[in-house]
Amino acid sequence: MATVIIRPSGTMTSVTGFDVDTSTFMSRIGDNDTSTVATQNNITCSAVGIPFEDKSAYDSATINSITLSVTGAAGGRGSGPEITCVIKNGNTTLQTSELTFSSASTQSASAYSTSLTPAIVNNLTLNITPDNTGVAIKEVYITVDYTTGGGEGGEGGGQGGGGAAAGYSHKVLGIAVANIAKVNTVAKVNIEKINTVD
């Protein structure tokens, strides 16, 4: 398994109750810099339709899970601000999480893993609705956990990538040794040699 981080990128739908406009909001939460902040300045506050960048790393992979993380802090009115985060695919809600910032920190939602595909990950948006305590949002990102088609974790490296299944020293039915990871249900009349036994 491998992971890659995707950050906010593109044009969001709207932002209300923060001290910045939509383009500045996107820039500050997606720049991988915790010194840039979008601060809540109204009790009625929301950031809607935050899109994320696409990464080619998982384009033809199996998506195992996505995990939302937000770096934030109290924005001035009180301590322990809470934000409600809704991850969407188009109009479909995938996950709703409540993240609380009792101190300046990075909070993560639970990993979401139901029926994910590269197309869904490339179409993710996020809505953030803070409570009325006041929050300062520094960074937002999603960690994508995926498995490529080249093999299953540790097993794929030894079998699929490096050599034949144990006991096979030459072509079987015209298939090169390096491409044989496992042989099942091959009639013995079609197997010329196994482990040097004729």
CSV table of C-alpha atoms in Angstrom, one decimal:
chain,number,residue,atom,x,y,z
A,1,MET,CA,0.0,0.0,0.0
A,2,ALA,CA,1.1,3.6,-0.6
A,3,THR,CA,-0.3,7.0,0.4
A,4,VAL,CA,-0.4,10.4,-1.3
A,5,ILE,CA,-1.7,13.7,0.1
A,6,ILE,CA,-4.1,15.8,-2.0
A,7,ARG,CA,-4.6,19.4,-1.1
A,8,PRO,CA,-7.3,22.0,-1.9
A,9,SER,CA,-7.0,23.2,-5.5
A,10,GLY,CA,-9.3,25.0,-7.9
A,11,THR,CA,-12.3,27.2,-7.3
A,12,MET,CA,-14.5,26.6,-4.3
A,13,THR,CA,-18.3,27.4,-4.3
A,14,SER,CA,-18.5,30.0,-1.5
A,15,VAL,CA,-17.1,31.2,1.8
A,16,THR,CA,-18.9,33.2,4.4
A,17,GLY,CA,-17.9,34.3,7.9
A,18,PHE,CA,-14.1,34.1,7.3
A,19,ASP,CA,-11.8,37.1,7.0
A,20,VAL,CA,-10.8,36.2,3.4
A,21,ASP,CA,-12.5,35.7,0.1
A,22,THR,CA,-12.7,32.4,-1.8
A,23,SER,CA,-9.4,32.5,-3.7
A,24,THR,CA,-7.5,33.6,-0.6
A,25,PHE,CA,-9.2,30.9,1.5
A,26,MET,CA,-8.2,28.2,-1.0
A,27,SER,CA,-4.6,29.5,-1.1
A,28,ARG,CA,-4.2,29.6,2.7
A,29,ILE,CA,-5.7,26.2,3.5
A,30,GLY,CA,-3.9,24.4,0.6
A,31,ASP,CA,-0.4,25.9,0.6
A,32,ASN,CA,1.2,23.4,3.1
A,33,ASP,CA,2.2,26.4,5.3
A,34,THR,CA,0.7,26.6,8.8
A,35,SER,CA,1.7,30.3,9.1
A,36,THR,CA,-1.1,31.3,6.6
A,37,VAL,CA,-4.6,31.3,8.2
A,38,ALA,CA,-8.2,31.8,7.4
A,39,THR,CA,-9.9,33.1,10.6
A,40,GLN,CA,-13.6,33.0,11.4
A,41,ASN,CA,-15.0,36.5,12.0
A,42,ASN,CA,-18.7,35.8,12.2
A,43,ILE,CA,-20.9,33.4,14.1
A,44,THR,CA,-22.6,32.4,10.8
A,45,CYS,CA,-19.7,30.8,8.9
A,46,SER,CA,-19.2,28.2,6.2
A,47,ALA,CA,-16.8,27.2,3.4
A,48,VAL,CA,-18.6,25.2,0.7
A,49,GLY,CA,-17.5,23.2,-2.3
A,50,ILE,CA,-13.7,23.0,-1.6
A,51,PRO,CA,-12.2,20.9,-4.4
A,52,PHE,CA,-9.0,18.9,-4.2
A,53,GLU,CA,-6.1,18.4,-6.6
A,54,ASP,CA,-5.9,15.2,-8.7
A,55,LYS,CA,-2.8,13.0,-8.5
A,56,SER,CA,-1.9,10.5,-11.2
A,57,ALA,CA,-0.3,8.2,-8.6
A,58,TYR,CA,-3.6,6.4,-7.9
A,59,ASP,CA,-5.2,6.7,-11.4
A,60,SER,CA,-5.3,3.0,-12.1
A,61,ALA,CA,-5.0,1.8,-8.5
A,62,THR,CA,-7.3,0.3,-5.9
A,63,ILE,CA,-8.3,3.1,-3.4
A,64,ASN,CA,-8.3,1.6,0.1
A,65,SER,CA,-9.3,4.7,2.1
A,66,ILE,CA,-9.2,8.5,2.4
A,67,THR,CA,-8.5,10.4,5.6
A,68,LEU,CA,-9.3,14.1,6.0
A,69,SER,CA,-7.0,16.2,8.2
A,70,VAL,CA,-7.4,19.8,9.3
A,71,THR,CA,-4.8,21.9,11.1
A,72,GLY,CA,-6.5,24.7,13.1
A,73,ALA,CA,-6.7,26.6,16.4
A,74,ALA,CA,-9.0,28.8,18.4
A,75,GLY,CA,-9.7,32.0,16.5
A,76,GLY,CA,-10.2,34.4,19.4
A,77,ARG,CA,-13.8,34.1,20.8
A,78,GLY,CA,-13.3,31.1,22.9
A,79,SER,CA,-11.5,27.8,23.4
A,80,GLY,CA,-12.2,24.4,21.8
A,81,PRO,CA,-13.8,25.4,18.5
A,82,GLU,CA,-15.5,22.6,16.6
A,83,ILE,CA,-15.9,22.3,12.9
A,84,THR,CA,-18.3,20.0,11.0
A,85,CYS,CA,-16.6,18.6,7.8
A,86,VAL,CA,-18.7,17.0,5.1
A,87,ILE,CA,-16.8,15.1,2.3
A,88,LYS,CA,-18.9,14.8,-0.8
A,89,ASN,CA,-18.7,13.2,-4.2
A,90,GLY,CA,-20.9,15.4,-6.4
A,91,ASN,CA,-24.2,15.6,-4.5
A,92,THR,CA,-23.5,12.5,-2.5
A,93,THR,CA,-22.3,12.8,1.1
A,94,LEU,CA,-19.6,10.3,1.8
A,95,GLN,CA,-18.6,11.2,5.4
A,96,THR,CA,-19.5,13.8,8.1
A,97,SER,CA,-17.0,14.4,10.8
A,98,GLU,CA,-16.7,16.7,13.8
A,99,LEU,CA,-13.2,18.0,14.6
A,100,THR,CA,-12.5,19.9,17.8
A,101,PHE,CA,-9.4,22.1,18.4
A,102,SER,CA,-8.7,22.3,22.1
A,103,SER,CA,-5.3,23.6,21.2
A,104,ALA,CA,-3.5,24.5,17.9
A,105,SER,CA,-3.2,21.0,16.3
A,106,THR,CA,-4.0,18.8,13.4
A,107,GLN,CA,-7.1,16.8,13.8
A,108,SER,CA,-8.1,13.8,11.5
A,109,ALA,CA,-11.4,12.2,10.8
A,110,SER,CA,-11.8,8.5,10.7
A,111,ALA,CA,-10.6,6.8,7.5
A,112,TYR,CA,-13.4,6.4,5.0
A,113,SER,CA,-13.2,3.3,2.8
A,114,THR,CA,-16.6,2.5,1.3
A,115,SER,CA,-16.7,1.8,-2.5
A,116,LEU,CA,-13.9,4.3,-3.4
A,117,THR,CA,-12.5,4.6,-6.9
A,118,PRO,CA,-9.9,7.0,-8.5
A,119,ALA,CA,-12.8,8.8,-10.3
A,120,ILE,CA,-14.6,9.4,-6.9
A,121,VAL,CA,-11.3,10.6,-5.3
A,122,ASN,CA,-10.8,13.0,-8.2
A,123,ASN,CA,-14.3,14.4,-7.7
A,124,LEU,CA,-14.2,15.0,-3.9
A,125,THR,CA,-15.3,18.3,-2.4
A,126,LEU,CA,-15.4,19.4,1.2
A,127,ASN,CA,-17.8,21.6,3.2
A,128,ILE,CA,-16.7,23.1,6.5
A,129,THR,CA,-19.1,24.6,9.0
A,130,PRO,CA,-17.6,26.0,12.3
A,131,ASP,CA,-19.5,26.4,15.5
A,132,ASN,CA,-19.8,29.9,16.9
A,133,THR,CA,-16.7,29.7,19.1
A,134,GLY,CA,-14.3,31.0,16.4
A,135,VAL,CA,-11.7,28.9,14.5
A,136,ALA,CA,-8.6,29.6,12.6
A,137,ILE,CA,-8.0,27.1,9.8
A,138,LYS,CA,-4.4,26.7,8.7
A,139,GLU,CA,-4.3,23.6,6.5
A,140,VAL,CA,-6.7,21.1,5.0
A,141,TYR,CA,-5.7,17.9,3.2
A,142,ILE,CA,-6.8,14.3,2.4
A,143,THR,CA,-4.5,11.3,2.6
A,144,VAL,CA,-5.3,8.8,-0.1
A,145,ASP,CA,-4.3,5.2,0.8
A,146,TYR,CA,-4.1,3.1,-2.4
A,147,THR,CA,-2.7,-0.2,-3.8
A,148,THR,CA,-1.3,-0.3,-7.3
A,149,GLY,CA,-1.9,-3.2,-9.7
A,150,GLY,CA,1.8,-4.4,-9.4
A,151,GLY,CA,1.2,-6.7,-6.4
A,152,GLU,CA,-0.3,-7.0,-3.0
A,153,GLY,CA,1.9,-5.3,-0.5
A,154,GLY,CA,4.9,-7.3,0.4
A,155,GLU,CA,3.9,-10.4,-1.5
A,156,GLY,CA,3.7,-8.6,-4.9
A,157,GLY,CA,7.3,-7.4,-4.7
A,158,GLY,CA,8.7,-10.9,-4.4
A,159,GLN,CA,6.4,-12.8,-6.7
A,160,GLY,CA,4.8,-10.5,-9.2
A,161,GLY,CA,7.7,-8.1,-9.6
A,162,GLY,CA,10.8,-10.2,-9.2
A,163,GLY,CA,10.4,-13.8,-10.2
A,164,ALA,CA,8.3,-16.9,-10.8
A,165,ALA,CA,6.2,-18.8,-8.3
A,166,ALA,CA,8.3,-21.2,-6.2
A,167,GLY,CA,9.3,-24.3,-8.2
A,168,TYR,CA,8.9,-23.0,-11.7
A,169,SER,CA,12.2,-22.7,-13.7
A,170,HIS,CA,11.0,-22.2,-17.3
A,171,LYS,CA,8.0,-21.2,-19.4
A,172,VAL,CA,4.7,-22.8,-18.7
A,173,LEU,CA,2.3,-22.8,-21.6
A,174,GLY,CA,4.4,-20.2,-23.3
A,175,ILE,CA,4.4,-17.8,-20.4
A,176,ALA,CA,7.8,-16.4,-19.3
A,177,VAL,CA,9.0,-17.4,-15.9
A,178,ALA,CA,9.0,-13.8,-14.6
A,179,ASN,CA,5.3,-13.5,-15.3
A,180,ILE,CA,4.3,-16.6,-13.3
A,181,ALA,CA,3.2,-15.8,-9.8
A,182,LYS,CA,0.9,-18.8,-9.2
A,183,VAL,CA,-0.2,-21.8,-11.2
A,184,ASN,CA,-3.5,-23.4,-10.5
A,185,THR,CA,-5.6,-25.9,-12.5
A,186,VAL,CA,-3.0,-26.5,-15.3
A,187,ALA,CA,-3.4,-30.1,-16.6
A,188,LYS,CA,-0.2,-32.1,-15.9
A,189,VAL,CA,0.1,-33.0,-19.6
A,190,ASN,CA,0.7,-29.3,-20.2
A,191,ILE,CA,3.5,-29.1,-17.6
A,192,GLU,CA,6.9,-30.1,-19.1
A,193,LYS,CA,9.0,-29.8,-16.0
A,194,ILE,CA,8.5,-28.9,-12.3
A,195,ASN,CA,11.5,-28.5,-10.0
A,196,THR,CA,13.8,-30.3,-12.5
A,197,VAL,CA,11.5,-33.4,-12.5
A,198,ASP,CA,10.8,-34.6,-16.0
